[in-house]
Each structure stands twice: as C-alpha cells, then as structure tokens.
Amino acid sequence: LDLDPTTDPEEVVSLLGPIAPMIGATLRHSAAPTMLAAGYKANVIPGQAEAVVDGRFLPGLKDDFLRQVDDLLGPYVNRESIVDDIALETGFEGPIVEAIVASLQENDPSARAVPYTLSGGTDAKAFSQLGIPGYGFAPLRLPPGLAFADLFHGVDERVPVDALKF
C-alpha cells in the first residue's frame, strides 16, 4: 500500500483493520480518567473530589497538551502531576532497523517493518535518557481479523501459539 505523505492520517488508520484503534490513539493527545475519589459517606455531599487522569501527549507537544488540559479544567480545578514522563520519538533508520527488516523479509518476504507510535509505556523512555535508542519488535504473524490490541492487559490476554512459532 503506497500512500502519499499528505494523505489524511485518519483515512490511513481506517485501512488498518483490527489494529486501527491502537494506532489511531497515537494521532492526538489523549486523557482517560482512571481513578476517582470523593466523600466519606453515602448521604453527605463531599467538600472536595479528586480524579487521576492518565494523559498521553505527542512527542514535542507536552506544553500544548497541558494548555488544553488547563483550558478544560477551568479556573476552579487544580492540576498536579503524579508522574511526569516524556513522549519519546526515535528515528526509523540505522543498523538495528536494517537488521529488523532483514530478519522479517528472510522469514516472510511479504512482511514490512512499519514505524509507528506506541501509546503504552515502554522502558525505552529510560534508556533514551542514557542515549540508547529502543525499538519495539514483536514479529508475530497474527491471524487476519484478530483484534490483538484489544487483548492487552485484559482478562484473556494472550498471543496465538502459531504467532509465537513464527
């Protein structure tokens, strides 16, 4: 599939099948409330409430993300960082990438190594601070239609045995 770099990213993502939600989540900042706390008794209106929101921002756009969050919160809500992490961006070239591509094509000539942004956490962030680049490489041959990303951290998290054998 050859795409013009000016193609609308949303259009490209729509062509990705079951992996589309995972890749689509990396096209913009995201924020998801993960913890809520308020009150001490069922029949008493709480004087304050707290929410923990897991926010992810695109590489190089942390200030833009925080500005958007602050605009949404308004003047009467305070924001505090619990974890202040980076959004990592690594180039897709060099000897490691060449080895990944060669390995894939040796085992499956139709395979293509494709750079993408990972929306989840990665130890590559810590290693990058030491000048060590990191690349995710999971050469699984997944069955067509398997919503693999939906299985991450779920009750039935698994990898098909044939995918591992590949």
Short mmCIF file of N, CA, C and O in Angstrom, two decimals, residues 3 8-30 58 114-120 148-150 152:
data_model
loop_
_atom_site.label_atom_id
_atom_site.label_comp_id
_atom_site.label_asym_id
_atom_site.label_seq_id
_atom_site.Cartn_x
_atom_site.Cartn_y
_atom_site.Cartn_z
N LEU A 3 1.26 5.21 0.05
CA LEU A 3 0.46 6.36 0.47
C LEU A 3 1.24 7.64 0.27
O LEU A 3 2.44 7.70 0.51
N ASP A 8 -4.67 12.09 4.50
CA ASP A 8 -5.25 12.30 5.82
C ASP A 8 -4.95 11.10 6.72
O ASP A 8 -5.30 9.97 6.38
N PRO A 9 -4.28 11.31 7.87
CA PRO A 9 -3.94 10.19 8.75
C PRO A 9 -5.15 9.37 9.18
O PRO A 9 -5.06 8.15 9.31
N GLU A 10 -6.29 10.01 9.41
CA GLU A 10 -7.49 9.27 9.82
C GLU A 10 -7.91 8.29 8.72
O GLU A 10 -8.36 7.18 9.01
N GLU A 11 -7.73 8.69 7.47
CA GLU A 11 -8.07 7.82 6.34
C GLU A 11 -7.14 6.61 6.31
O GLU A 11 -7.57 5.48 6.10
N VAL A 12 -5.86 6.85 6.55
CA VAL A 12 -4.89 5.75 6.57
C VAL A 12 -5.23 4.78 7.69
O VAL A 12 -5.26 3.56 7.49
N VAL A 13 -5.51 5.30 8.88
CA VAL A 13 -5.83 4.45 10.02
C VAL A 13 -7.06 3.60 9.74
O VAL A 13 -7.12 2.44 10.13
N SER A 14 -8.02 4.13 9.04
CA SER A 14 -9.24 3.39 8.73
C SER A 14 -8.96 2.14 7.90
O SER A 14 -9.77 1.22 7.86
N LEU A 15 -7.80 2.07 7.26
CA LEU A 15 -7.44 0.93 6.42
C LEU A 15 -6.71 -0.16 7.20
O LEU A 15 -6.37 -1.20 6.65
N LEU A 16 -6.47 0.05 8.49
CA LEU A 16 -5.61 -0.85 9.25
C LEU A 16 -6.33 -2.00 9.94
O LEU A 16 -5.70 -2.78 10.65
N GLY A 17 -7.61 -2.12 9.77
CA GLY A 17 -8.34 -3.25 10.35
C GLY A 17 -8.32 -3.24 11.86
O GLY A 17 -8.43 -2.18 12.49
N PRO A 18 -8.13 -4.42 12.49
CA PRO A 18 -8.24 -4.53 13.94
C PRO A 18 -7.23 -3.69 14.73
O PRO A 18 -7.44 -3.38 15.89
N ILE A 19 -6.12 -3.33 14.11
CA ILE A 19 -5.09 -2.56 14.82
C ILE A 19 -5.39 -1.06 14.79
O ILE A 19 -4.73 -0.27 15.46
N ALA A 20 -6.41 -0.65 14.04
CA ALA A 20 -6.74 0.77 13.87
C ALA A 20 -6.93 1.51 15.19
O ALA A 20 -6.40 2.62 15.34
N PRO A 21 -7.66 0.97 16.19
CA PRO A 21 -7.82 1.75 17.44
C PRO A 21 -6.49 2.03 18.14
O PRO A 21 -6.29 3.12 18.67
N MET A 22 -5.57 1.06 18.12
CA MET A 22 -4.28 1.26 18.79
C MET A 22 -3.47 2.35 18.09
O MET A 22 -2.90 3.23 18.73
N ILE A 23 -3.42 2.30 16.78
CA ILE A 23 -2.65 3.30 16.02
C ILE A 23 -3.38 4.65 16.06
O ILE A 23 -2.75 5.69 16.21
N GLY A 24 -4.70 4.63 15.93
CA GLY A 24 -5.48 5.87 15.96
C GLY A 24 -5.29 6.65 17.24
O GLY A 24 -5.30 7.89 17.24
N ALA A 25 -5.07 5.94 18.35
CA ALA A 25 -4.87 6.62 19.64
C ALA A 25 -3.58 7.42 19.69
O ALA A 25 -3.39 8.25 20.58
N THR A 26 -2.70 7.19 18.73
CA THR A 26 -1.42 7.90 18.74
C THR A 26 -1.39 9.11 17.81
O THR A 26 -0.35 9.73 17.64
N LEU A 27 -2.52 9.44 17.22
CA LEU A 27 -2.57 10.59 16.30
C LEU A 27 -2.85 11.90 17.01
O LEU A 27 -2.76 12.96 16.41
N ARG A 28 -3.20 11.82 18.28
CA ARG A 28 -3.57 13.03 19.03
C ARG A 28 -3.28 12.79 20.51
O ARG A 28 -3.05 11.66 20.92
N HIS A 29 -3.32 13.85 21.27
CA HIS A 29 -3.20 13.71 22.72
C HIS A 29 -4.39 12.90 23.23
O HIS A 29 -5.46 12.90 22.61
N SER A 30 -4.21 12.24 24.36
CA SER A 30 -5.34 11.53 24.95
C SER A 30 -5.30 11.69 26.47
O SER A 30 -4.26 11.94 27.05
N LEU A 58 1.66 13.89 22.42
CA LEU A 58 2.53 13.58 21.28
C LEU A 58 3.93 14.13 21.51
O LEU A 58 4.11 15.14 22.20
N VAL A 114 7.12 -1.46 9.84
CA VAL A 114 6.43 -0.18 9.75
C VAL A 114 6.64 0.61 11.04
O VAL A 114 6.35 0.10 12.13
N PRO A 115 7.15 1.84 10.94
CA PRO A 115 7.30 2.64 12.15
C PRO A 115 5.93 3.12 12.64
O PRO A 115 5.04 3.40 11.83
N TYR A 116 5.74 3.16 13.93
CA TYR A 116 4.51 3.70 14.49
C TYR A 116 4.78 4.19 15.90
O TYR A 116 5.82 3.90 16.49
N THR A 117 3.85 4.94 16.42
CA THR A 117 3.96 5.45 17.79
C THR A 117 3.24 4.49 18.71
O THR A 117 2.11 4.08 18.43
N LEU A 118 3.88 4.13 19.80
CA LEU A 118 3.28 3.25 20.80
C LEU A 118 2.61 4.11 21.86
O LEU A 118 3.25 4.99 22.43
N SER A 119 1.35 3.86 22.10
CA SER A 119 0.64 4.68 23.09
C SER A 119 0.86 4.20 24.51
O SER A 119 0.57 4.91 25.46
N GLY A 120 1.40 3.01 24.68
CA GLY A 120 1.63 2.47 26.03
C GLY A 120 2.97 2.87 26.59
O GLY A 120 3.76 3.57 25.96
N PHE A 148 -5.82 -7.91 18.14
CA PHE A 148 -4.73 -8.19 19.07
C PHE A 148 -4.59 -7.13 20.15
O PHE A 148 -4.41 -7.44 21.32
N ALA A 149 -4.67 -5.86 19.76
CA ALA A 149 -4.51 -4.78 20.73
C ALA A 149 -5.60 -4.83 21.81
O ALA A 149 -5.37 -4.41 22.95
N ASP A 150 -6.76 -5.36 21.49
CA ASP A 150 -7.84 -5.47 22.47
C ASP A 150 -7.52 -6.47 23.58
O ASP A 150 -8.15 -6.46 24.63
N PHE A 152 -4.56 -6.70 25.10
CA PHE A 152 -3.54 -6.19 26.02
C PHE A 152 -4.15 -5.93 27.39
O PHE A 152 -5.14 -5.22 27.52
#
